[in-house]
Tab-separated table of C-alpha atoms in Angstrom:
chain	number	residue	atom	x	y	z
A	138	UNK	CA	-155.485	74.928	-4.102
A	139	UNK	CA	-152.565	72.531	-4.528
A	140	UNK	CA	-152.495	69.112	-2.903
A	141	UNK	CA	-149.839	67.944	-0.454
A	142	UNK	CA	-148.933	64.428	0.678
A	143	UNK	CA	-146.907	63.945	3.854
A	144	UNK	CA	-145.043	60.644	3.489
A	145	UNK	CA	-143.700	59.273	6.780
A	146	UNK	CA	-141.199	56.432	6.436
A	147	UNK	CA	-141.402	54.858	9.855
A	148	UNK	CA	-138.013	54.208	11.523
A	149	UNK	CA	-135.895	55.350	8.545
A	150	UNK	CA	-132.740	57.038	9.799
A	151	UNK	CA	-130.973	59.715	7.778
A	152	UNK	CA	-127.679	57.972	6.959
A	153	UNK	CA	-129.352	54.784	5.700
A	154	UNK	CA	-131.839	56.862	3.720
A	155	UNK	CA	-129.010	58.723	1.981
A	156	UNK	CA	-127.302	55.450	1.076
A	157	UNK	CA	-130.388	53.590	-0.117
A	158	UNK	CA	-133.112	56.035	-1.260
A	159	UNK	CA	-131.173	57.011	-4.382
A	160	UNK	CA	-134.180	57.450	-6.694
A	161	UNK	CA	-136.006	59.778	-4.312
A	162	UNK	CA	-132.851	61.833	-3.811
A	163	UNK	CA	-132.363	62.210	-7.577
A	164	UNK	CA	-135.945	63.454	-7.958
A	165	UNK	CA	-135.768	65.835	-4.987
A	166	UNK	CA	-136.428	69.531	-5.480
A	167	UNK	CA	-135.219	69.947	-1.897
A	168	UNK	CA	-133.044	67.539	0.109
A	169	UNK	CA	-132.265	68.777	3.627
A	170	UNK	CA	-129.117	67.526	5.361
A	171	UNK	CA	-130.102	68.597	8.868
A	172	UNK	CA	-133.703	67.843	9.863
A	173	UNK	CA	-134.726	66.785	13.354
A	174	UNK	CA	-137.806	65.028	14.699
A	175	UNK	CA	-139.585	66.508	17.709
A	176	UNK	CA	-139.548	63.150	19.501
A	177	UNK	CA	-138.061	59.679	19.210
A	178	UNK	CA	-141.038	57.355	18.808
A	179	UNK	CA	-144.228	57.247	16.792
A	180	UNK	CA	-147.055	58.636	18.930
A	181	UNK	CA	-145.478	61.917	20.124
A	182	UNK	CA	-143.555	62.427	16.879
A	183	UNK	CA	-146.584	62.076	14.595
A	184	UNK	CA	-148.559	64.352	16.902
A	185	UNK	CA	-145.863	67.019	16.553
A	186	UNK	CA	-145.957	66.671	12.759
A	187	UNK	CA	-149.737	67.143	12.833
A	188	UNK	CA	-149.671	70.193	15.129
A	189	UNK	CA	-146.264	71.877	14.951
A	190	UNK	CA	-145.937	71.666	18.737
A	191	UNK	CA	-143.791	69.709	21.200
A	192	UNK	CA	-145.144	66.697	23.135
A	193	UNK	CA	-145.547	68.664	26.383
A	194	UNK	CA	-147.696	71.137	24.423
A	195	UNK	CA	-149.906	68.807	22.372
A	196	UNK	CA	-150.088	66.252	25.235
A	197	UNK	CA	-150.237	63.104	23.077
A	198	UNK	CA	-147.404	60.800	24.086
A	199	UNK	CA	-146.643	57.749	26.251
A	200	UNK	CA	-149.024	58.839	29.004
A	201	UNK	CA	-151.912	59.850	26.759
A	202	UNK	CA	-152.181	58.162	23.364
A	203	UNK	CA	-155.508	59.718	22.310
A	204	UNK	CA	-154.899	61.558	19.020
A	205	UNK	CA	-158.433	62.945	19.014
A	206	UNK	CA	-157.481	65.782	21.392
A	207	UNK	CA	-155.086	67.284	18.828
A	208	UNK	CA	-155.792	70.550	17.049
A	209	UNK	CA	-154.239	69.829	13.657
A	210	UNK	CA	-153.205	72.228	10.914
A	211	UNK	CA	-155.314	70.327	8.343
A	212	UNK	CA	-158.675	70.255	10.106
A	213	UNK	CA	-160.214	72.839	7.727
A	214	UNK	CA	-159.321	71.015	4.475
A	215	UNK	CA	-160.276	67.684	2.925
A	216	UNK	CA	-157.873	65.185	4.479
A	217	UNK	CA	-157.113	61.489	4.235
A	218	UNK	CA	-154.947	59.328	6.474
A	219	UNK	CA	-153.403	56.039	5.345
A	220	UNK	CA	-151.421	54.188	8.011
A	221	UNK	CA	-149.769	50.784	8.169
A	222	UNK	CA	-148.638	51.491	11.745
A	223	UNK	CA	-150.694	50.306	14.705
A	224	UNK	CA	-149.419	53.260	16.750
A	225	UNK	CA	-151.154	55.642	14.305
A	226	UNK	CA	-154.519	53.947	13.981
A	227	UNK	CA	-158.127	53.994	15.082
A	228	UNK	CA	-156.970	52.097	18.179
A	229	UNK	CA	-155.528	55.445	19.307
A	230	UNK	CA	-158.330	57.539	17.719
A	231	UNK	CA	-156.130	58.729	14.850
A	232	UNK	CA	-159.143	58.247	12.565
A	233	UNK	CA	-160.848	61.192	14.290
A	234	UNK	CA	-158.320	63.594	12.707
A	235	UNK	CA	-159.173	62.894	9.050
A	236	UNK	CA	-162.193	63.029	6.748
A	237	UNK	CA	-161.163	59.620	5.402
A	238	UNK	CA	-158.903	57.200	7.253
A	239	UNK	CA	-157.707	53.645	6.843
A	240	UNK	CA	-155.268	51.793	9.066
A	241	UNK	CA	-154.035	48.233	8.998
A	242	UNK	CA	-151.137	46.253	10.400
A	243	UNK	CA	-148.708	46.348	7.493
A	244	UNK	CA	-146.416	43.869	9.211
A	245	UNK	CA	-149.165	41.238	9.276
A	246	UNK	CA	-152.231	42.074	7.215
A	247	UNK	CA	-152.366	41.692	3.438
A	248	UNK	CA	-154.950	44.376	2.661
A	249	UNK	CA	-156.695	47.238	4.488
A	250	UNK	CA	-159.944	46.419	2.632
A	251	UNK	CA	-160.856	43.804	5.220
A	252	UNK	CA	-162.118	43.372	8.743
A	253	UNK	CA	-158.991	43.244	10.881
A	254	UNK	CA	-158.393	40.697	13.599
A	255	UNK	CA	-157.874	43.518	16.107
A	256	UNK	CA	-161.653	44.075	15.771
A	257	UNK	CA	-162.330	40.656	17.279
A	258	UNK	CA	-159.515	40.270	19.822
A	259	UNK	CA	-161.998	40.360	22.720
A	260	UNK	CA	-163.411	37.007	21.545
A	261	UNK	CA	-161.790	33.781	22.675
A	262	UNK	CA	-159.137	32.539	20.252
A	263	UNK	CA	-160.292	29.686	18.062
A	264	UNK	CA	-163.663	28.949	16.488
A	265	UNK	CA	-165.536	31.742	18.315
A	266	UNK	CA	-163.130	34.403	17.046
A	267	UNK	CA	-163.209	33.041	13.476
A	268	UNK	CA	-167.032	32.969	13.422
A	269	UNK	CA	-167.230	36.560	14.677
A	270	UNK	CA	-164.598	37.637	12.139
A	271	UNK	CA	-166.612	36.150	9.282
A	272	UNK	CA	-169.868	37.602	10.627
A	273	UNK	CA	-168.387	41.117	10.705
A	274	UNK	CA	-166.906	40.631	7.235
A	275	UNK	CA	-170.307	39.686	5.795
A	276	UNK	CA	-172.083	42.547	7.607
A	277	UNK	CA	-169.514	45.069	6.289
A	278	UNK	CA	-169.523	43.673	2.738
A	279	UNK	CA	-165.835	42.758	3.038
A	280	UNK	CA	-165.978	38.970	2.908
A	281	UNK	CA	-163.665	38.481	-0.101
A	282	UNK	CA	-160.851	40.700	1.173
A	283	UNK	CA	-161.309	39.462	4.735
A	284	UNK	CA	-160.853	35.873	3.592
A	285	UNK	CA	-157.708	36.894	1.698
A	286	UNK	CA	-156.472	38.672	4.809
A	287	UNK	CA	-157.274	35.852	7.197
A	288	UNK	CA	-155.794	33.124	5.021
A	289	UNK	CA	-152.721	35.237	4.285
A	290	UNK	CA	-152.051	35.955	7.961
A	291	UNK	CA	-152.404	32.307	8.949
A	292	UNK	CA	-150.280	31.131	6.022
A	293	UNK	CA	-147.518	33.628	6.794
A	294	UNK	CA	-147.520	32.543	10.432
A	295	UNK	CA	-147.209	28.894	9.383
A	296	UNK	CA	-144.368	29.438	6.899
A	297	UNK	CA	-142.431	31.901	9.089
A	298	UNK	CA	-139.611	29.432	9.738
A	299	UNK	CA	-139.729	27.726	6.362
A	300	UNK	CA	-137.532	28.658	3.360
A	301	UNK	CA	-140.543	30.299	1.676
A	302	UNK	CA	-141.281	33.945	1.015
A	303	UNK	CA	-144.324	35.314	2.883
A	304	UNK	CA	-147.368	36.577	1.007
A	305	UNK	CA	-147.322	40.294	0.227
A	306	UNK	CA	-144.899	42.968	1.326
A	307	UNK	CA	-145.202	44.878	4.597
A	308	UNK	CA	-147.828	47.349	3.522
A	309	UNK	CA	-146.000	49.544	1.001
A	310	UNK	CA	-148.011	48.387	-2.008
A	311	UNK	CA	-151.355	48.965	-0.299
A	312	UNK	CA	-150.372	52.370	1.119
A	313	UNK	CA	-149.114	53.518	-2.290
A	314	UNK	CA	-152.279	52.289	-4.019
A	315	UNK	CA	-154.425	54.272	-1.577
A	316	UNK	CA	-152.230	57.332	-2.086
A	317	UNK	CA	-152.668	57.038	-5.857
A	318	UNK	CA	-156.449	56.832	-5.495
A	319	UNK	CA	-156.756	59.787	-3.110
A	320	UNK	CA	-157.960	63.209	-4.232
A	321	UNK	CA	-157.777	64.873	-0.797
A	322	UNK	CA	-156.119	68.257	-0.295
A	323	UNK	CA	-153.897	66.743	2.386
A	324	UNK	CA	-152.872	63.087	2.473
A	325	UNK	CA	-150.869	61.534	5.297
A	326	UNK	CA	-149.185	58.168	4.690
A	327	UNK	CA	-147.250	56.011	7.130
A	328	UNK	CA	-145.072	53.276	5.637
A	329	UNK	CA	-144.209	50.717	8.341
A	330	UNK	CA	-141.937	48.484	6.223
A	331	UNK	CA	-138.616	49.561	7.810
A	332	UNK	CA	-139.943	49.047	11.359
A	333	UNK	CA	-138.855	45.929	13.230
A	334	UNK	CA	-139.207	43.026	12.909
A	335	UNK	CA	-137.152	42.595	9.749
A	336	UNK	CA	-138.247	39.866	7.348
A	337	UNK	CA	-137.047	38.771	3.942
A	338	UNK	CA	-139.700	38.842	1.202
A	339	UNK	CA	-139.909	38.365	-2.551
A	340	UNK	CA	-139.906	42.079	-3.389
A	341	UNK	CA	-136.463	42.886	-2.024
A	342	UNK	CA	-133.172	41.726	-3.482
A	343	UNK	CA	-131.516	39.813	-0.673
A	344	UNK	CA	-129.216	36.801	-0.610
A	345	UNK	CA	-130.446	35.705	2.804
A	346	UNK	CA	-132.632	32.615	3.339
A	347	UNK	CA	-136.200	33.181	2.161
A	348	UNK	CA	-137.653	32.438	5.570
A	349	UNK	CA	-135.275	34.575	7.645
A	350	UNK	CA	-137.082	36.690	10.252
A	351	UNK	CA	-135.535	38.837	12.978
A	352	UNK	CA	-137.894	37.292	15.548
A	353	UNK	CA	-135.580	34.282	15.331
A	354	UNK	CA	-132.892	36.266	17.160
A	355	UNK	CA	-132.777	37.572	20.708
A	356	UNK	CA	-132.332	41.332	21.028
A	357	UNK	CA	-131.046	40.783	24.570
A	358	UNK	CA	-128.372	38.341	23.363
A	359	UNK	CA	-127.258	40.665	20.579
A	360	UNK	CA	-127.018	43.614	22.987
A	361	UNK	CA	-124.830	41.725	25.420
A	362	UNK	CA	-122.846	39.395	23.173
A	363	UNK	CA	-119.760	39.760	21.037
A	364	UNK	CA	-120.152	36.258	19.599
A	365	UNK	CA	-119.577	35.883	15.877
A	366	UNK	CA	-123.029	34.317	15.448
A	367	UNK	CA	-124.688	37.354	17.039
A	368	UNK	CA	-122.749	39.678	14.758
A	369	UNK	CA	-123.889	37.664	11.736
A	370	UNK	CA	-127.514	38.059	12.832
A	371	UNK	CA	-126.992	41.794	13.322
A	372	UNK	CA	-125.469	42.062	9.843
A	373	UNK	CA	-128.540	40.323	8.395
A	374	UNK	CA	-130.749	42.816	10.209
A	375	UNK	CA	-128.746	45.767	8.849
A	376	UNK	CA	-128.830	44.331	5.339
A	377	UNK	CA	-132.596	43.761	5.305
A	378	UNK	CA	-133.131	47.246	6.730
A	379	UNK	CA	-131.128	48.661	3.809
A	380	UNK	CA	-132.951	46.506	1.257
A	381	UNK	CA	-136.304	47.559	2.696
A	382	UNK	CA	-135.437	51.240	2.290
A	383	UNK	CA	-134.436	50.521	-1.317
A	384	UNK	CA	-137.846	48.912	-1.851
A	385	UNK	CA	-139.642	51.914	-0.340
A	386	UNK	CA	-137.510	54.172	-2.519
A	387	UNK	CA	-138.663	52.331	-5.631
A	388	UNK	CA	-142.369	52.406	-4.680
A	389	UNK	CA	-142.416	56.107	-3.816
A	390	UNK	CA	-140.257	57.180	-6.761
A	391	UNK	CA	-142.593	55.347	-9.146
A	392	UNK	CA	-145.562	57.186	-7.639
A	393	UNK	CA	-143.730	60.534	-7.791
A	394	UNK	CA	-142.965	60.088	-11.499
A	395	UNK	CA	-146.677	59.734	-12.259
A	396	UNK	CA	-148.237	62.083	-9.687
A	397	UNK	CA	-150.364	65.032	-10.863
A	398	UNK	CA	-148.745	68.415	-11.493
A	399	UNK	CA	-150.813	70.016	-8.731
A	400	UNK	CA	-149.317	67.773	-6.028
A	401	UNK	CA	-146.279	68.082	-3.754
A	402	UNK	CA	-144.672	65.308	-1.703
A	403	UNK	CA	-142.954	65.869	1.637
A	404	UNK	CA	-140.961	62.755	2.540
A	405	UNK	CA	-139.556	62.322	6.042
A	406	UNK	CA	-139.505	59.861	8.967
A	407	UNK	CA	-141.234	60.074	12.321
A	408	UNK	CA	-137.926	59.022	13.856
A	409	UNK	CA	-134.878	56.984	12.936
A	410	UNK	CA	-133.629	53.722	14.410
A	411	UNK	CA	-130.739	52.587	16.558
A	412	UNK	CA	-128.872	49.700	14.926
A	413	UNK	CA	-126.363	48.849	17.693
A	414	UNK	CA	-123.653	50.591	15.715
A	415	UNK	CA	-120.774	52.420	17.430
A	416	UNK	CA	-122.115	54.599	20.229
A	417	UNK	CA	-125.683	53.222	20.003
A	418	UNK	CA	-127.316	51.589	23.002
A	419	UNK	CA	-130.048	49.532	21.379
A	420	UNK	CA	-131.587	47.874	18.351
A	421	UNK	CA	-134.841	49.788	18.007
A	422	UNK	CA	-136.058	53.160	19.252
A	423	UNK	CA	-136.303	53.020	23.021
A	424	UNK	CA	-133.328	55.383	23.330
A	425	UNK	CA	-132.895	59.070	22.545
A	426	UNK	CA	-129.978	59.600	20.204
A	427	UNK	CA	-128.790	61.191	16.977
A	428	UNK	CA	-129.717	58.098	14.956
A	429	UNK	CA	-133.300	58.487	16.229
A	430	UNK	CA	-133.717	62.257	15.980
A	431	UNK	CA	-131.830	62.970	12.719
A	432	UNK	CA	-134.288	62.181	9.918
A	433	UNK	CA	-134.524	62.573	6.131
A	434	UNK	CA	-136.469	65.491	4.700
A	435	UNK	CA	-137.152	65.654	0.958
A	436	UNK	CA	-139.663	67.653	-1.071
A	437	UNK	CA	-140.690	66.706	-4.619
A	438	UNK	CA	-142.882	69.079	-6.614
A	439	UNK	CA	-141.881	72.479	-5.245
A	440	UNK	CA	-139.770	75.526	-6.089
A	441	UNK	CA	-138.202	75.729	-2.647
A	442	UNK	CA	-135.985	78.496	-1.309
A	443	UNK	CA	-133.696	77.144	1.408
A	444	UNK	CA	-130.841	78.837	3.247
A	445	UNK	CA	-129.066	75.590	4.171
A	446	UNK	CA	-129.966	75.780	7.863
A	447	UNK	CA	-131.465	73.260	10.262
A	448	UNK	CA	-135.086	72.180	9.795
A	449	UNK	CA	-137.453	71.031	12.539
A	450	UNK	CA	-140.546	68.858	12.202
A	451	UNK	CA	-142.299	71.599	14.147
A	452	UNK	CA	-142.300	73.700	10.963
A	453	UNK	CA	-143.940	71.075	8.722
A	454	UNK	CA	-147.457	72.556	9.196
A	455	UNK	CA	-146.251	75.997	8.074
A	456	UNK	CA	-144.609	74.453	5.007
A	457	UNK	CA	-147.728	72.504	4.014
A	458	UNK	CA	-149.837	75.643	4.359
A	459	UNK	CA	-147.466	77.475	1.981
A	460	UNK	CA	-147.557	74.597	-0.507
A	461	UNK	CA	-151.353	74.545	-0.609
A	462	UNK	CA	-151.132	78.022	-2.119
A	463	UNK	CA	-148.185	77.656	-4.500
A	464	UNK	CA	-145.259	75.524	-5.656
A	465	UNK	CA	-143.064	78.231	-4.175
A	466	UNK	CA	-141.863	77.571	-0.655
A	467	UNK	CA	-139.593	79.426	1.727
A	468	UNK	CA	-138.275	76.734	4.055
A	469	UNK	CA	-138.213	77.786	7.734
A	470	UNK	CA	-134.935	77.046	9.515
A	471	UNK	CA	-133.927	77.307	13.164
A	472	UNK	CA	-130.758	78.033	15.107
A	473	UNK	CA	-132.055	76.033	18.073
A	474	UNK	CA	-133.972	72.796	17.455
A	475	UNK	CA	-135.975	71.338	20.347
A	476	UNK	CA	-136.871	67.675	20.925
A	477	UNK	CA	-138.253	65.773	23.895
A	478	UNK	CA	-139.666	62.439	25.016
A	479	UNK	CA	-141.951	62.185	28.082
A	480	UNK	CA	-140.985	58.570	28.815
A	481	UNK	CA	-141.540	55.429	26.749
A	482	UNK	CA	-144.925	53.720	26.601
A	483	UNK	CA	-143.444	50.221	26.537
A	484	UNK	CA	-139.783	49.597	27.069
A	485	UNK	CA	-137.558	46.561	27.342
A	486	UNK	CA	-136.657	45.765	30.937
A	487	UNK	CA	-136.982	47.337	34.370
A	488	UNK	CA	-134.128	49.836	34.148
A	489	UNK	CA	-135.649	53.343	34.510
A	490	UNK	CA	-132.996	54.657	32.101
A	491	UNK	CA	-135.063	53.310	29.177
A	492	UNK	CA	-138.193	55.080	30.400
A	493	UNK	CA	-136.666	58.386	31.439
A	494	UNK	CA	-138.133	61.733	30.390
A	495	UNK	CA	-135.578	63.614	28.325
A	496	UNK	CA	-135.174	66.950	26.570
A	497	UNK	CA	-132.653	68.249	24.069
A	498	UNK	CA	-131.593	71.393	22.251
A	499	UNK	CA	-129.529	70.922	19.085
A	500	UNK	CA	-127.424	73.885	17.941
A	501	UNK	CA	-124.311	74.178	15.743
A	502	UNK	CA	-123.624	70.434	15.609
A	503	UNK	CA	-124.034	69.997	19.375
A	504	UNK	CA	-126.950	68.403	21.231
A	505	UNK	CA	-127.433	69.507	24.819
A	506	UNK	CA	-129.615	66.944	26.601
A	507	UNK	CA	-130.883	66.348	30.122
A	508	UNK	CA	-133.287	63.911	31.774
A	509	UNK	CA	-135.346	63.356	34.912
A	510	UNK	CA	-132.713	60.980	36.348
A	511	UNK	CA	-130.325	63.891	36.793
A	512	UNK	CA	-128.142	63.167	33.757
A	513	UNK	CA	-126.987	66.012	31.510
A	514	UNK	CA	-124.678	65.771	28.499
A	515	UNK	CA	-123.111	67.688	25.670
A	516	UNK	CA	-123.012	65.549	22.523
A	517	UNK	CA	-120.981	66.314	19.399
A	518	UNK	CA	-122.826	65.180	16.275
A	519	UNK	CA	-121.999	64.039	12.782
A	520	UNK	CA	-124.787	62.915	10.491
A	521	UNK	CA	-126.600	60.066	12.274
A	522	UNK	CA	-123.767	59.415	14.729
A	523	UNK	CA	-122.619	60.762	18.068
A	524	UNK	CA	-118.875	61.408	17.986
A	525	UNK	CA	-118.261	62.555	21.546
A	526	UNK	CA	-120.513	62.601	24.609
A	527	UNK	CA	-119.462	64.226	27.879
A	528	UNK	CA	-121.205	65.226	31.080
A	529	UNK	CA	-121.975	68.937	31.037
A	530	UNK	CA	-124.013	71.601	32.780
A	531	UNK	CA	-126.946	72.644	30.589
A	532	UNK	CA	-127.116	76.414	29.961
A	533	UNK	CA	-130.158	77.859	31.724
A	534	UNK	CA	-131.368	79.568	28.544
A	535	UNK	CA	-131.732	76.154	26.861
A	536	UNK	CA	-133.917	74.807	29.661
A	537	UNK	CA	-135.988	77.988	29.507
A	538	UNK	CA	-136.887	77.230	25.874
A	539	UNK	CA	-139.346	74.609	27.203
A	540	UNK	CA	-142.360	75.054	29.459
A	541	UNK	CA	-141.949	73.499	32.898
A	542	UNK	CA	-139.207	71.116	33.977
A	543	UNK	CA	-138.078	67.735	32.718
A	544	UNK	CA	-139.335	66.200	35.985
A	545	UNK	CA	-142.824	67.507	35.232
A	546	UNK	CA	-142.503	66.169	31.680
A	547	UNK	CA	-141.942	62.663	33.045
A	548	UNK	CA	-144.991	62.665	35.333
A	549	UNK	CA	-146.868	59.476	34.427
A	550	UNK	CA	-149.922	60.212	36.578
A	551	UNK	CA	-151.993	60.474	33.378
A	552	UNK	CA	-151.081	56.925	32.372
A	553	UNK	CA	-153.998	55.246	30.604
A	554	UNK	CA	-155.154	51.659	30.692
A	555	UNK	CA	-154.177	49.928	27.474
A	556	UNK	CA	-156.883	47.922	25.717
A	557	UNK	CA	-156.430	44.448	24.252
A	558	UNK	CA	-156.798	46.029	20.822
A	559	UNK	CA	-153.876	48.396	21.411
A	560	UNK	CA	-151.757	45.665	22.998
A	561	UNK	CA	-152.247	43.465	19.951
A	562	UNK	CA	-151.228	46.238	17.548
A	563	UNK	CA	-148.090	47.129	19.504
A	564	UNK	CA	-146.992	43.551	20.104
A	565	UNK	CA	-146.998	43.101	16.332
A	566	UNK	CA	-144.412	45.894	16.177
A	567	UNK	CA	-142.158	44.270	18.757
A	568	UNK	CA	-142.955	46.408	21.819
A	569	UNK	CA	-142.570	44.655	25.166
A	570	UNK	CA	-145.889	44.756	27.021
């Protein structure tokens, strides 16, 4: 049996990947131009990757974030999950899917080999929380790494506005180390580095101030302003996003050069990112657009047969199952690619447009999309951009490709109460709660 690693580069959109992941692209045995995610943010998109089904089918999304209900394609093999993303963590029961699992907040924590502060968030901030943190670290035999973690987090918080690089990167080194040490038949890795907020650090080649951090800027001001200062901040954000992808490219390419012959890498993204470029409504992933749905898809370590068609994340399980048996792979392609989002767990503002349920069918360079607010559009696509968007009646056969209606998709009656632990994880990633 061959081994397969599914590498998910969180928030990495296709056009920026093509420009900046040059080493991975040179090593690729397969590099797909047209691959689409099943959803536009982490929880439903990862769940679709793990099951090969749409959010309304697997039922893990904004209104139910419990991964443990999923029936995954890898449940019968030895599996390991390595995640630097709080939205794919034990806080959401993602650990229940794998034989071995480790999750940490790559944007804050230095190492996963420590007690995390999310484990003690129910204790009052200050001395009580610190004492409980140290007690758990001693009980778990993790005192050394927990001290490194705790000191590193506090130091990075203190120096955030100083012209000093923070300690560590944003999780890539630790995720890659765990990947190198794994001998599981299936390994899932989430790299959070390209997720907001953007921060300069010593491992990327940037000319910006050492202490620059995107939390210093207001997303609301940048959305609404045409001021030169706001554009400069946006350019810094774009530049650090590019540099971060280059750093991820280097880490993963180095691993791929040394990986065992019996291993195959599938490299993709759970979704892309809007960068407030032409035709984009936001800086982040609260929308539903080509820059969010169009994702990279690269395979290293396979003799792949590919007809040049469109690939869907829904076919990743079938591809992994082929690769367990052989280097040879016949890549499934689709004429019609389906995506949907049953609302947004946390969104910025009170406008229901950000939280709308939405569905889409992509076919022949056109995305037909409709939502539960009554909007319906035909969108002409090029790479990660939308060239032309017009109101249009959605063909009935496209709606019939999904079960139920978009109004039923957006029913939030299942909405769960969010714990302090989950709130802490998601606030670290910039979600408005």
